[in-house]
Amino acid sequence: MPSESPLASLRAAAEGVRQQLQVNAFDAAAVQRLSDFIEQQRPSIKDSEKQGVVTALGCFLGQCLVDTYGGTWAQGPDKTTGVGINRAYFFNPFFRVSEQLAKGEAESVVKFFAGIPERLALKPVRKNWIS
Amino acid sequence: MMAGVGAAATTAVAQTKPAGFPAPGTYDHLTPDPSQVRQGGGQAGAFQDLEGHWHAAQIGEYTAYKVYMNTGGTNYQAVVPREIKAFVKYPGDTLVALTGLASHSKLGGGVFGQQQFRGAGLQLVDYRYTRRSLLERLVGAPTLVVRQAGGPWQEVPRSKSAFQQLFLTLLADDAAVVTELKTGRPRPGQDATRLLTQYADARVTQQMQIAGSTRP
């Protein structure tokens, strides 16, 4: 049997979350739904499940970056998994999810996602991650 | 006498609704029917009634146990699994009503499960949304049932040997899949959809070859 690649695992997790969130695509509307879901679940997520939930929801947010802004799943300079865009920017969706889970709407994934075009318009930095 | 008949009729109506809703007639006329909600943000879709006919509907929020649908007007009506066969939320998610799952007596009222595959007379549905753990619902191993030719649902076993046995029976007429099942190490959760897709694709290829070879 073929073993599942890391990329396939990331996408499978994102798809599982998409179905659970009942959204049709990995787009801005889906990120809004993700944010609402995080706010709704924040008080009740068990500590034992927190890391797993961050990973699952991070895969979903990352896939939204890939599909909406033409990013690619990649390994960052610090060896973390994230999404590279335009061969110049690297984003860690797992960190963004954990921030909203910890701090609430002040660190909303919606704000982060909506701010991407502005950040992409800034002067690009040299690519220093592996995709 | 008539009052008794009326009471019985009310009870009968109440039994067709989810247990979470109070029976019609048990609350005053100013209280909105709790099985109906006003909601925005529904999406285009359709549902299949118990006779097999499809109807257009706006699909609202849903859980494993009920879906809110709007077939006209402003209100969304709660519908439970035993009232319909399936619903589709465009562009692609299909949820199938699973009733009579033999191994789950507590799910006797039925549940909605996400269709993972349909083709070659086979249908595979995942109903992991009944799990309590959020993490399990998001990315846990799927809870799968399969059926052939519209027959009864069968649980897809989690043990590899039982999974092999069931799929060898279902896919017995595909030599390549049979070989893979016998010689490989199938993983029930991950490989069920892939094996069914492989089987259905091979059936289509076979039909095309037959059609091609019978041309004059």
PDB file of N, CA, C and O in Angstrom, chain A residues 32-104:
ATOM      1  N   GLN A  32     -13.481  33.250   7.853  1.00  0.00           N
ATOM      2  CA  GLN A  32     -14.446  33.882   8.770  1.00  0.00           C
ATOM      3  C   GLN A  32     -15.150  32.811   9.606  1.00  0.00           C
ATOM      4  O   GLN A  32     -15.297  32.947  10.819  1.00  0.00           O
ATOM      5  N   ARG A  33     -15.542  31.744   8.948  1.00  0.00           N
ATOM      6  CA  ARG A  33     -16.203  30.633   9.651  1.00  0.00           C
ATOM      7  C   ARG A  33     -15.240  29.986  10.657  1.00  0.00           C
ATOM      8  O   ARG A  33     -15.636  29.634  11.765  1.00  0.00           O
ATOM      9  N   LEU A  34     -13.979  29.862  10.256  1.00  0.00           N
ATOM     10  CA  LEU A  34     -12.954  29.301  11.151  1.00  0.00           C
ATOM     11  C   LEU A  34     -12.824  30.158  12.407  1.00  0.00           C
ATOM     12  O   LEU A  34     -12.778  29.645  13.531  1.00  0.00           O
ATOM     13  N   SER A  35     -12.793  31.468  12.205  1.00  0.00           N
ATOM     14  CA  SER A  35     -12.659  32.387  13.331  1.00  0.00           C
ATOM     15  C   SER A  35     -13.852  32.260  14.286  1.00  0.00           C
ATOM     16  O   SER A  35     -13.688  32.192  15.509  1.00  0.00           O
ATOM     17  N   ASP A  36     -15.044  32.208  13.705  1.00  0.00           N
ATOM     18  CA  ASP A  36     -16.255  32.048  14.531  1.00  0.00           C
ATOM     19  C   ASP A  36     -16.191  30.728  15.311  1.00  0.00           C
ATOM     20  O   ASP A  36     -16.566  30.659  16.475  1.00  0.00           O
ATOM     21  N   PHE A  37     -15.726  29.690  14.619  1.00  0.00           N
ATOM     22  CA  PHE A  37     -15.634  28.362  15.238  1.00  0.00           C
ATOM     23  C   PHE A  37     -14.649  28.385  16.412  1.00  0.00           C
ATOM     24  O   PHE A  37     -14.926  27.834  17.479  1.00  0.00           O
ATOM     25  N   ILE A  38     -13.508  29.045  16.215  1.00  0.00           N
ATOM     26  CA  ILE A  38     -12.510  29.120  17.293  1.00  0.00           C
ATOM     27  C   ILE A  38     -13.107  29.838  18.504  1.00  0.00           C
ATOM     28  O   ILE A  38     -12.967  29.389  19.651  1.00  0.00           O
ATOM     29  N   GLU A  39     -13.800  30.956  18.240  1.00  0.00           N
ATOM     30  CA  GLU A  39     -14.399  31.712  19.346  1.00  0.00           C
ATOM     31  C   GLU A  39     -15.433  30.876  20.093  1.00  0.00           C
ATOM     32  O   GLU A  39     -15.518  30.907  21.323  1.00  0.00           O
ATOM     33  N   GLN A  40     -16.199  30.113  19.303  1.00  0.00           N
ATOM     34  CA  GLN A  40     -17.253  29.280  19.889  1.00  0.00           C
ATOM     35  C   GLN A  40     -16.656  28.148  20.737  1.00  0.00           C
ATOM     36  O   GLN A  40     -17.176  27.816  21.793  1.00  0.00           O
ATOM     37  N   GLN A  41     -15.540  27.589  20.273  1.00  0.00           N
ATOM     38  CA  GLN A  41     -14.971  26.415  20.941  1.00  0.00           C
ATOM     39  C   GLN A  41     -13.946  26.761  22.021  1.00  0.00           C
ATOM     40  O   GLN A  41     -13.628  25.916  22.853  1.00  0.00           O
ATOM     41  N   ARG A  42     -13.425  27.986  21.997  1.00  0.00           N
ATOM     42  CA  ARG A  42     -12.330  28.360  22.912  1.00  0.00           C
ATOM     43  C   ARG A  42     -12.569  27.962  24.366  1.00  0.00           C
ATOM     44  O   ARG A  42     -11.691  27.379  25.001  1.00  0.00           O
ATOM     45  N   PRO A  43     -13.761  28.265  24.916  1.00  0.00           N
ATOM     46  CA  PRO A  43     -13.935  27.976  26.344  1.00  0.00           C
ATOM     47  C   PRO A  43     -13.969  26.492  26.669  1.00  0.00           C
ATOM     48  O   PRO A  43     -13.720  26.104  27.810  1.00  0.00           O
ATOM     49  N   SER A  44     -14.274  25.663  25.685  1.00  0.00           N
ATOM     50  CA  SER A  44     -14.536  24.259  26.026  1.00  0.00           C
ATOM     51  C   SER A  44     -13.475  23.271  25.538  1.00  0.00           C
ATOM     52  O   SER A  44     -13.584  22.082  25.807  1.00  0.00           O
ATOM     53  N   ILE A  45     -12.457  23.762  24.836  1.00  0.00           N
ATOM     54  CA  ILE A  45     -11.451  22.820  24.337  1.00  0.00           C
ATOM     55  C   ILE A  45     -10.608  22.296  25.494  1.00  0.00           C
ATOM     56  O   ILE A  45     -10.070  23.075  26.293  1.00  0.00           O
ATOM     57  N   LYS A  46     -10.506  20.968  25.569  1.00  0.00           N
ATOM     58  CA  LYS A  46      -9.735  20.369  26.663  1.00  0.00           C
ATOM     59  C   LYS A  46      -8.244  20.579  26.404  1.00  0.00           C
ATOM     60  O   LYS A  46      -7.805  20.560  25.252  1.00  0.00           O
ATOM     61  N   ASP A  47      -7.480  20.713  27.488  1.00  0.00           N
ATOM     62  CA  ASP A  47      -6.035  20.897  27.344  1.00  0.00           C
ATOM     63  C   ASP A  47      -5.395  19.742  26.573  1.00  0.00           C
ATOM     64  O   ASP A  47      -4.494  19.941  25.767  1.00  0.00           O
ATOM     65  N   SER A  48      -5.922  18.544  26.833  1.00  0.00           N
ATOM     66  CA  SER A  48      -5.341  17.361  26.181  1.00  0.00           C
ATOM     67  C   SER A  48      -5.564  17.382  24.665  1.00  0.00           C
ATOM     68  O   SER A  48      -4.865  16.706  23.922  1.00  0.00           O
ATOM     69  N   GLU A  49      -6.568  18.136  24.219  1.00  0.00           N
ATOM     70  CA  GLU A  49      -6.880  18.161  22.783  1.00  0.00           C
ATOM     71  C   GLU A  49      -6.342  19.402  22.083  1.00  0.00           C
ATOM     72  O   GLU A  49      -6.370  19.483  20.862  1.00  0.00           O
ATOM     73  N   LYS A  50      -5.879  20.373  22.884  1.00  0.00           N
ATOM     74  CA  LYS A  50      -5.545  21.687  22.310  1.00  0.00           C
ATOM     75  C   LYS A  50      -4.531  21.598  21.172  1.00  0.00           C
ATOM     76  O   LYS A  50      -4.731  22.173  20.105  1.00  0.00           O
ATOM     77  N   GLN A  51      -3.449  20.862  21.397  1.00  0.00           N
ATOM     78  CA  GLN A  51      -2.412  20.792  20.366  1.00  0.00           C
ATOM     79  C   GLN A  51      -2.950  20.175  19.087  1.00  0.00           C
ATOM     80  O   GLN A  51      -2.661  20.647  17.974  1.00  0.00           O
ATOM     81  N   GLY A  52      -3.746  19.124  19.228  1.00  0.00           N
ATOM     82  CA  GLY A  52      -4.326  18.471  18.057  1.00  0.00           C
ATOM     83  C   GLY A  52      -5.283  19.385  17.305  1.00  0.00           C
ATOM     84  O   GLY A  52      -5.307  19.410  16.072  1.00  0.00           O
ATOM     85  N   VAL A  53      -6.056  20.166  18.067  1.00  0.00           N
ATOM     86  CA  VAL A  53      -7.010  21.093  17.438  1.00  0.00           C
ATOM     87  C   VAL A  53      -6.248  22.189  16.686  1.00  0.00           C
ATOM     88  O   VAL A  53      -6.608  22.551  15.563  1.00  0.00           O
ATOM     89  N   VAL A  54      -5.169  22.697  17.304  1.00  0.00           N
ATOM     90  CA  VAL A  54      -4.350  23.720  16.635  1.00  0.00           C
ATOM     91  C   VAL A  54      -3.797  23.159  15.320  1.00  0.00           C
ATOM     92  O   VAL A  54      -3.825  23.825  14.278  1.00  0.00           O
ATOM     93  N   THR A  55      -3.314  21.929  15.369  1.00  0.00           N
ATOM     94  CA  THR A  55      -2.760  21.319  14.157  1.00  0.00           C
ATOM     95  C   THR A  55      -3.829  21.183  13.080  1.00  0.00           C
ATOM     96  O   THR A  55      -3.620  21.547  11.916  1.00  0.00           O
ATOM     97  N   ALA A  56      -5.001  20.661  13.471  1.00  0.00           N
ATOM     98  CA  ALA A  56      -6.078  20.453  12.489  1.00  0.00           C
ATOM     99  C   ALA A  56      -6.543  21.778  11.877  1.00  0.00           C
ATOM    100  O   ALA A  56      -6.623  21.927  10.655  1.00  0.00           O
ATOM    101  N   LEU A  57      -6.816  22.756  12.751  1.00  0.00           N
ATOM    102  CA  LEU A  57      -7.316  24.042  12.253  1.00  0.00           C
ATOM    103  C   LEU A  57      -6.220  24.805  11.502  1.00  0.00           C
ATOM    104  O   LEU A  57      -6.499  25.545  10.557  1.00  0.00           O
ATOM    105  N   GLY A  58      -4.963  24.603  11.924  1.00  0.00           N
ATOM    106  CA  GLY A  58      -3.840  25.224  11.209  1.00  0.00           C
ATOM    107  C   GLY A  58      -3.712  24.683   9.794  1.00  0.00           C
ATOM    108  O   GLY A  58      -3.407  25.424   8.856  1.00  0.00           O
ATOM    109  N   CYS A  59      -3.936  23.380   9.634  1.00  0.00           N
ATOM    110  CA  CYS A  59      -3.920  22.799   8.284  1.00  0.00           C
ATOM    111  C   CYS A  59      -4.987  23.462   7.420  1.00  0.00           C
ATOM    112  O   CYS A  59      -4.761  23.766   6.234  1.00  0.00           O
ATOM    113  N   PHE A  60      -6.141  23.702   8.024  1.00  0.00           N
ATOM    114  CA  PHE A  60      -7.241  24.328   7.277  1.00  0.00           C
ATOM    115  C   PHE A  60      -6.881  25.761   6.888  1.00  0.00           C
ATOM    116  O   PHE A  60      -7.031  26.159   5.717  1.00  0.00           O
ATOM    117  N   LEU A  61      -6.370  26.538   7.852  1.00  0.00           N
ATOM    118  CA  LEU A  61      -5.997  27.923   7.551  1.00  0.00           C
ATOM    119  C   LEU A  61      -4.882  27.956   6.501  1.00  0.00           C
ATOM    120  O   LEU A  61      -4.900  28.789   5.580  1.00  0.00           O
ATOM    121  N   GLY A  62      -3.935  27.044   6.629  1.00  0.00           N
ATOM    122  CA  GLY A  62      -2.850  26.983   5.649  1.00  0.00           C
ATOM    123  C   GLY A  62      -3.381  26.690   4.247  1.00  0.00           C
ATOM    124  O   GLY A  62      -2.947  27.301   3.269  1.00  0.00           O
ATOM    125  N   GLN A  63      -4.337  25.775   4.148  1.00  0.00           N
ATOM    126  CA  GLN A  63      -4.892  25.459   2.830  1.00  0.00           C
ATOM    127  C   GLN A  63      -5.653  26.654   2.256  1.00  0.00           C
ATOM    128  O   GLN A  63      -5.668  26.863   1.047  1.00  0.00           O
ATOM    129  N   CYS A  64      -6.251  27.458   3.137  1.00  0.00           N
ATOM    130  CA  CYS A  64      -6.916  28.694   2.674  1.00  0.00           C
ATOM    131  C   CYS A  64      -5.872  29.653   2.086  1.00  0.00           C
ATOM    132  O   CYS A  64      -6.129  30.311   1.076  1.00  0.00           O
ATOM    133  N   LEU A  65      -4.691  29.728   2.722  1.00  0.00           N
ATOM    134  CA  LEU A  65      -3.603  30.568   2.185  1.00  0.00           C
ATOM    135  C   LEU A  65      -3.145  30.038   0.827  1.00  0.00           C
ATOM    136  O   LEU A  65      -2.906  30.804  -0.113  1.00  0.00           O
ATOM    137  N   VAL A  66      -3.033  28.725   0.736  1.00  0.00           N
ATOM    138  CA  VAL A  66      -2.587  28.104  -0.517  1.00  0.00           C
ATOM    139  C   VAL A  66      -3.578  28.396  -1.636  1.00  0.00           C
ATOM    140  O   VAL A  66      -3.201  28.851  -2.726  1.00  0.00           O
ATOM    141  N   ASP A  67      -4.858  28.158  -1.374  1.00  0.00           N
ATOM    142  CA  ASP A  67      -5.865  28.280  -2.439  1.00  0.00           C
ATOM    143  C   ASP A  67      -6.181  29.733  -2.776  1.00  0.00           C
ATOM    144  O   ASP A  67      -6.460  30.061  -3.927  1.00  0.00           O
ATOM    145  N   THR A  68      -6.168  30.599  -1.776  1.00  0.00           N
ATOM    146  CA  THR A  68      -6.590  31.987  -2.020  1.00  0.00           C
ATOM    147  C   THR A  68      -5.448  32.840  -2.540  1.00  0.00           C
ATOM    148  O   THR A  68      -5.642  33.666  -3.437  1.00  0.00           O
ATOM    149  N   TYR A  69      -4.251  32.658  -1.995  1.00  0.00           N
ATOM    150  CA  TYR A  69      -3.143  33.546  -2.356  1.00  0.00           C
ATOM    151  C   TYR A  69      -2.052  32.834  -3.167  1.00  0.00           C
ATOM    152  O   TYR A  69      -0.956  33.373  -3.339  1.00  0.00           O
ATOM    153  N   GLY A  70      -2.360  31.636  -3.639  1.00  0.00           N
ATOM    154  CA  GLY A  70      -1.392  30.915  -4.470  1.00  0.00           C
ATOM    155  C   GLY A  70      -0.137  30.508  -3.724  1.00  0.00           C
ATOM    156  O   GLY A  70       0.948  30.475  -4.298  1.00  0.00           O
ATOM    157  N   GLY A  71      -0.299  30.158  -2.452  1.00  0.00           N
ATOM    158  CA  GLY A  71       0.868  29.749  -1.658  1.00  0.00           C
ATOM    159  C   GLY A  71       1.218  28.284  -1.857  1.00  0.00           C
ATOM    160  O   GLY A  71       0.520  27.552  -2.567  1.00  0.00           O
ATOM    161  N   THR A  72       2.313  27.876  -1.229  1.00  0.00           N
ATOM    162  CA  THR A  72       2.696  26.458  -1.240  1.00  0.00           C
ATOM    163  C   THR A  72       3.085  26.053   0.179  1.00  0.00           C
ATOM    164  O   THR A  72       3.707  26.837   0.906  1.00  0.00           O
ATOM    165  N   TRP A  73       2.711  24.837   0.551  1.00  0.00           N
ATOM    166  CA  TRP A  73       3.159  24.310   1.835  1.00  0.00           C
ATOM    167  C   TRP A  73       4.678  24.211   1.801  1.00  0.00           C
ATOM    168  O   TRP A  73       5.243  23.779   0.784  1.00  0.00           O
ATOM    169  N   ALA A  74       5.314  24.619   2.861  1.00  0.00           N
ATOM    170  CA  ALA A  74       6.773  24.692   2.834  1.00  0.00           C
ATOM    171  C   ALA A  74       7.340  24.568   4.251  1.00  0.00           C
ATOM    172  O   ALA A  74       6.595  24.597   5.245  1.00  0.00           O
ATOM    173  N   GLN A  75       8.658  24.424   4.305  1.00  0.00           N
ATOM    174  CA  GLN A  75       9.346  24.393   5.606  1.00  0.00           C
ATOM    175  C   GLN A  75      10.082  25.715   5.791  1.00  0.00           C
ATOM    176  O   GLN A  75      10.828  26.132   4.893  1.00  0.00           O
ATOM    177  N   GLY A  76       9.833  26.354   6.918  1.00  0.00           N
ATOM    178  CA  GLY A  76      10.405  27.673   7.134  1.00  0.00           C
ATOM    179  C   GLY A  76      11.846  27.642   7.568  1.00  0.00           C
ATOM    180  O   GLY A  76      12.413  26.567   7.794  1.00  0.00           O
ATOM    181  N   PRO A  77      12.461  28.825   7.703  1.00  0.00           N
ATOM    182  CA  PRO A  77      13.865  28.926   8.113  1.00  0.00           C
ATOM    183  C   PRO A  77      14.126  28.241   9.449  1.00  0.00           C
ATOM    184  O   PRO A  77      15.207  27.721   9.692  1.00  0.00           O
ATOM    185  N   ASP A  78      13.116  28.244  10.330  1.00  0.00           N
ATOM    186  CA  ASP A  78      13.282  27.613  11.647  1.00  0.00           C
ATOM    187  C   ASP A  78      12.764  26.176  11.648  1.00  0.00           C
ATOM    188  O   ASP A  78      12.482  25.616  12.695  1.00  0.00           O
ATOM    189  N   LYS A  79      12.591  25.591  10.444  1.00  0.00           N
ATOM    190  CA  LYS A  79      12.157  24.191  10.258  1.00  0.00           C
ATOM    191  C   LYS A  79      10.688  23.964  10.588  1.00  0.00           C
ATOM    192  O   LYS A  79      10.231  22.827  10.682  1.00  0.00           O
ATOM    193  N   THR A  80       9.930  25.031  10.829  1.00  0.00           N
ATOM    194  CA  THR A  80       8.506  24.852  11.068  1.00  0.00           C
ATOM    195  C   THR A  80       7.782  24.704   9.731  1.00  0.00           C
ATOM    196  O   THR A  80       8.255  25.180   8.699  1.00  0.00           O
ATOM    197  N   THR A  81       6.622  24.044   9.786  1.00  0.00           N
ATOM    198  CA  THR A  81       5.813  23.892   8.577  1.00  0.00           C
ATOM    199  C   THR A  81       4.905  25.103   8.440  1.00  0.00           C
ATOM    200  O   THR A  81       4.340  25.586   9.422  1.00  0.00           O
ATOM    201  N   GLY A  82       4.782  25.597   7.227  1.00  0.00           N
ATOM    202  CA  GLY A  82       3.927  26.747   6.985  1.00  0.00           C
ATOM    203  C   GLY A  82       3.646  26.894   5.507  1.00  0.00           C
ATOM    204  O   GLY A  82       3.769  25.923   4.750  1.00  0.00           O
ATOM    205  N   VAL A  83       3.296  28.112   5.116  1.00  0.00           N
ATOM    206  CA  VAL A  83       2.944  28.372   3.721  1.00  0.00           C
ATOM    207  C   VAL A  83       3.797  29.528   3.196  1.00  0.00           C
ATOM    208  O   VAL A  83       3.846  30.601   3.806  1.00  0.00           O
ATOM    209  N   GLY A  84       4.463  29.260   2.083  1.00  0.00           N
ATOM    210  CA  GLY A  84       5.226  30.304   1.413  1.00  0.00           C
ATOM    211  C   GLY A  84       4.398  30.905   0.293  1.00  0.00           C
ATOM    212  O   GLY A  84       3.655  30.189  -0.388  1.00  0.00           O
ATOM    213  N   ILE A  85       4.507  32.230   0.140  1.00  0.00           N
ATOM    214  CA  ILE A  85       3.747  32.914  -0.919  1.00  0.00           C
ATOM    215  C   ILE A  85       4.700  33.797  -1.715  1.00  0.00           C
ATOM    216  O   ILE A  85       5.530  34.517  -1.141  1.00  0.00           O
ATOM    217  N   ASN A  86       4.518  33.748  -3.023  1.00  0.00           N
ATOM    218  CA  ASN A  86       5.305  34.591  -3.945  1.00  0.00           C
ATOM    219  C   ASN A  86       6.812  34.374  -3.802  1.00  0.00           C
ATOM    220  O   ASN A  86       7.590  35.275  -4.107  1.00  0.00           O
ATOM    221  N   ARG A  87       7.231  33.252  -3.287  1.00  0.00           N
ATOM    222  CA  ARG A  87       8.651  32.951  -3.075  1.00  0.00           C
ATOM    223  C   ARG A  87       9.348  34.025  -2.232  1.00  0.00           C
ATOM    224  O   ARG A  87      10.554  34.222  -2.319  1.00  0.00           O
ATOM    225  N   ALA A  88       8.558  34.733  -1.432  1.00  0.00           N
ATOM    226  CA  ALA A  88       9.157  35.827  -0.664  1.00  0.00           C
ATOM    227  C   ALA A  88       8.666  35.875   0.787  1.00  0.00           C
ATOM    228  O   ALA A  88       9.366  36.392   1.652  1.00  0.00           O
ATOM    229  N   TYR A  89       7.480  35.338   1.055  1.00  0.00           N
ATOM    230  CA  TYR A  89       6.916  35.443   2.396  1.00  0.00           C
ATOM    231  C   TYR A  89       6.575  34.060   2.929  1.00  0.00           C
ATOM    232  O   TYR A  89       6.141  33.181   2.175  1.00  0.00           O
ATOM    233  N   PHE A  90       6.757  33.898   4.227  1.00  0.00           N
ATOM    234  CA  PHE A  90       6.455  32.621   4.873  1.00  0.00           C
ATOM    235  C   PHE A  90       5.527  32.876   6.049  1.00  0.00           C
ATOM    236  O   PHE A  90       5.795  33.736   6.892  1.00  0.00           O
ATOM    237  N   PHE A  91       4.416  32.134   6.097  1.00  0.00           N
ATOM    238  CA  PHE A  91       3.431  32.309   7.167  1.00  0.00           C
ATOM    239  C   PHE A  91       3.233  30.979   7.907  1.00  0.00           C
ATOM    240  O   PHE A  91       3.223  29.917   7.288  1.00  0.00           O
ATOM    241  N   ASN A  92       3.046  31.081   9.220  1.00  0.00           N
ATOM    242  CA  ASN A  92       2.817  29.890  10.040  1.00  0.00           C
ATOM    243  C   ASN A  92       1.350  29.885  10.493  1.00  0.00           C
ATOM    244  O   ASN A  92       0.998  30.548  11.472  1.00  0.00           O
ATOM    245  N   PRO A  93       0.495  29.153   9.792  1.00  0.00           N
ATOM    246  CA  PRO A  93      -0.935  29.174  10.126  1.00  0.00           C
ATOM    247  C   PRO A  93      -1.231  28.546  11.485  1.00  0.00           C
ATOM    248  O   PRO A  93      -2.218  28.911  12.135  1.00  0.00           O
ATOM    249  N   PHE A  94      -0.380  27.616  11.920  1.00  0.00           N
ATOM    250  CA  PHE A  94      -0.598  26.960  13.219  1.00  0.00           C
ATOM    251  C   PHE A  94      -0.420  27.975  14.356  1.00  0.00           C
ATOM    252  O   PHE A  94      -1.177  27.986  15.316  1.00  0.00           O
ATOM    253  N   PHE A  95       0.567  28.852  14.192  1.00  0.00           N
ATOM    254  CA  PHE A  95       0.784  29.904  15.187  1.00  0.00           C
ATOM    255  C   PHE A  95      -0.405  30.861  15.220  1.00  0.00           C
ATOM    256  O   PHE A  95      -0.869  31.258  16.285  1.00  0.00           O
ATOM    257  N   ARG A  96      -0.939  31.199  14.033  1.00  0.00           N
ATOM    258  CA  ARG A  96      -2.073  32.144  13.987  1.00  0.00           C
ATOM    259  C   ARG A  96      -3.298  31.556  14.693  1.00  0.00           C
ATOM    260  O   ARG A  96      -4.014  32.250  15.425  1.00  0.00           O
ATOM    261  N   VAL A  97      -3.525  30.269  14.481  1.00  0.00           N
ATOM    262  CA  VAL A  97      -4.663  29.611  15.142  1.00  0.00           C
ATOM    263  C   VAL A  97      -4.445  29.572  16.653  1.00  0.00           C
ATOM    264  O   VAL A  97      -5.349  29.885  17.441  1.00  0.00           O
ATOM    265  N   SER A  98      -3.228  29.230  17.066  1.00  0.00           N
ATOM    266  CA  SER A  98      -2.964  29.138  18.510  1.00  0.00           C
ATOM    267  C   SER A  98      -3.090  30.509  19.169  1.00  0.00           C
ATOM    268  O   SER A  98      -3.528  30.619  20.309  1.00  0.00           O
ATOM    269  N   GLU A  99      -2.732  31.563  18.443  1.00  0.00           N
ATOM    270  CA  GLU A  99      -2.866  32.923  18.979  1.00  0.00           C
ATOM    271  C   GLU A  99      -4.325  33.271  19.232  1.00  0.00           C
ATOM    272  O   GLU A  99      -4.678  33.821  20.279  1.00  0.00           O
ATOM    273  N   GLN A 100      -5.202  32.964  18.256  1.00  0.00           N
ATOM    274  CA  GLN A 100      -6.619  33.286  18.482  1.00  0.00           C
ATOM    275  C   GLN A 100      -7.213  32.406  19.579  1.00  0.00           C
ATOM    276  O   GLN A 100      -8.032  32.864  20.378  1.00  0.00           O
ATOM    277  N   LEU A 101      -6.770  31.150  19.614  1.00  0.00           N
ATOM    278  CA  LEU A 101      -7.274  30.271  20.680  1.00  0.00           C
ATOM    279  C   LEU A 101      -6.890  30.809  22.051  1.00  0.00           C
ATOM    280  O   LEU A 101      -7.676  30.766  22.999  1.00  0.00           O
ATOM    281  N   ALA A 102      -5.681  31.371  22.152  1.00  0.00           N
ATOM    282  CA  ALA A 102      -5.198  31.859  23.444  1.00  0.00           C
ATOM    283  C   ALA A 102      -5.727  33.248  23.791  1.00  0.00           C
ATOM    284  O   ALA A 102      -6.063  33.535  24.930  1.00  0.00           O
ATOM    285  N   LYS A 103      -5.818  34.130  22.774  1.00  0.00           N
ATOM    286  CA  LYS A 103      -6.095  35.544  23.059  1.00  0.00           C
ATOM    287  C   LYS A 103      -7.424  36.052  22.518  1.00  0.00           C
ATOM    288  O   LYS A 103      -7.762  37.214  22.736  1.00  0.00           O
ATOM    289  N   GLY A 104      -8.137  35.236  21.794  1.00  0.00           N
ATOM    290  CA  GLY A 104      -9.451  35.651  21.311  1.00  0.00           C
ATOM    291  C   GLY A 104      -9.389  36.518  20.072  1.00  0.00           C
ATOM    292  O   GLY A 104      -8.395  36.514  19.330  1.00  0.00           O
TER     293      GLY A 104
END
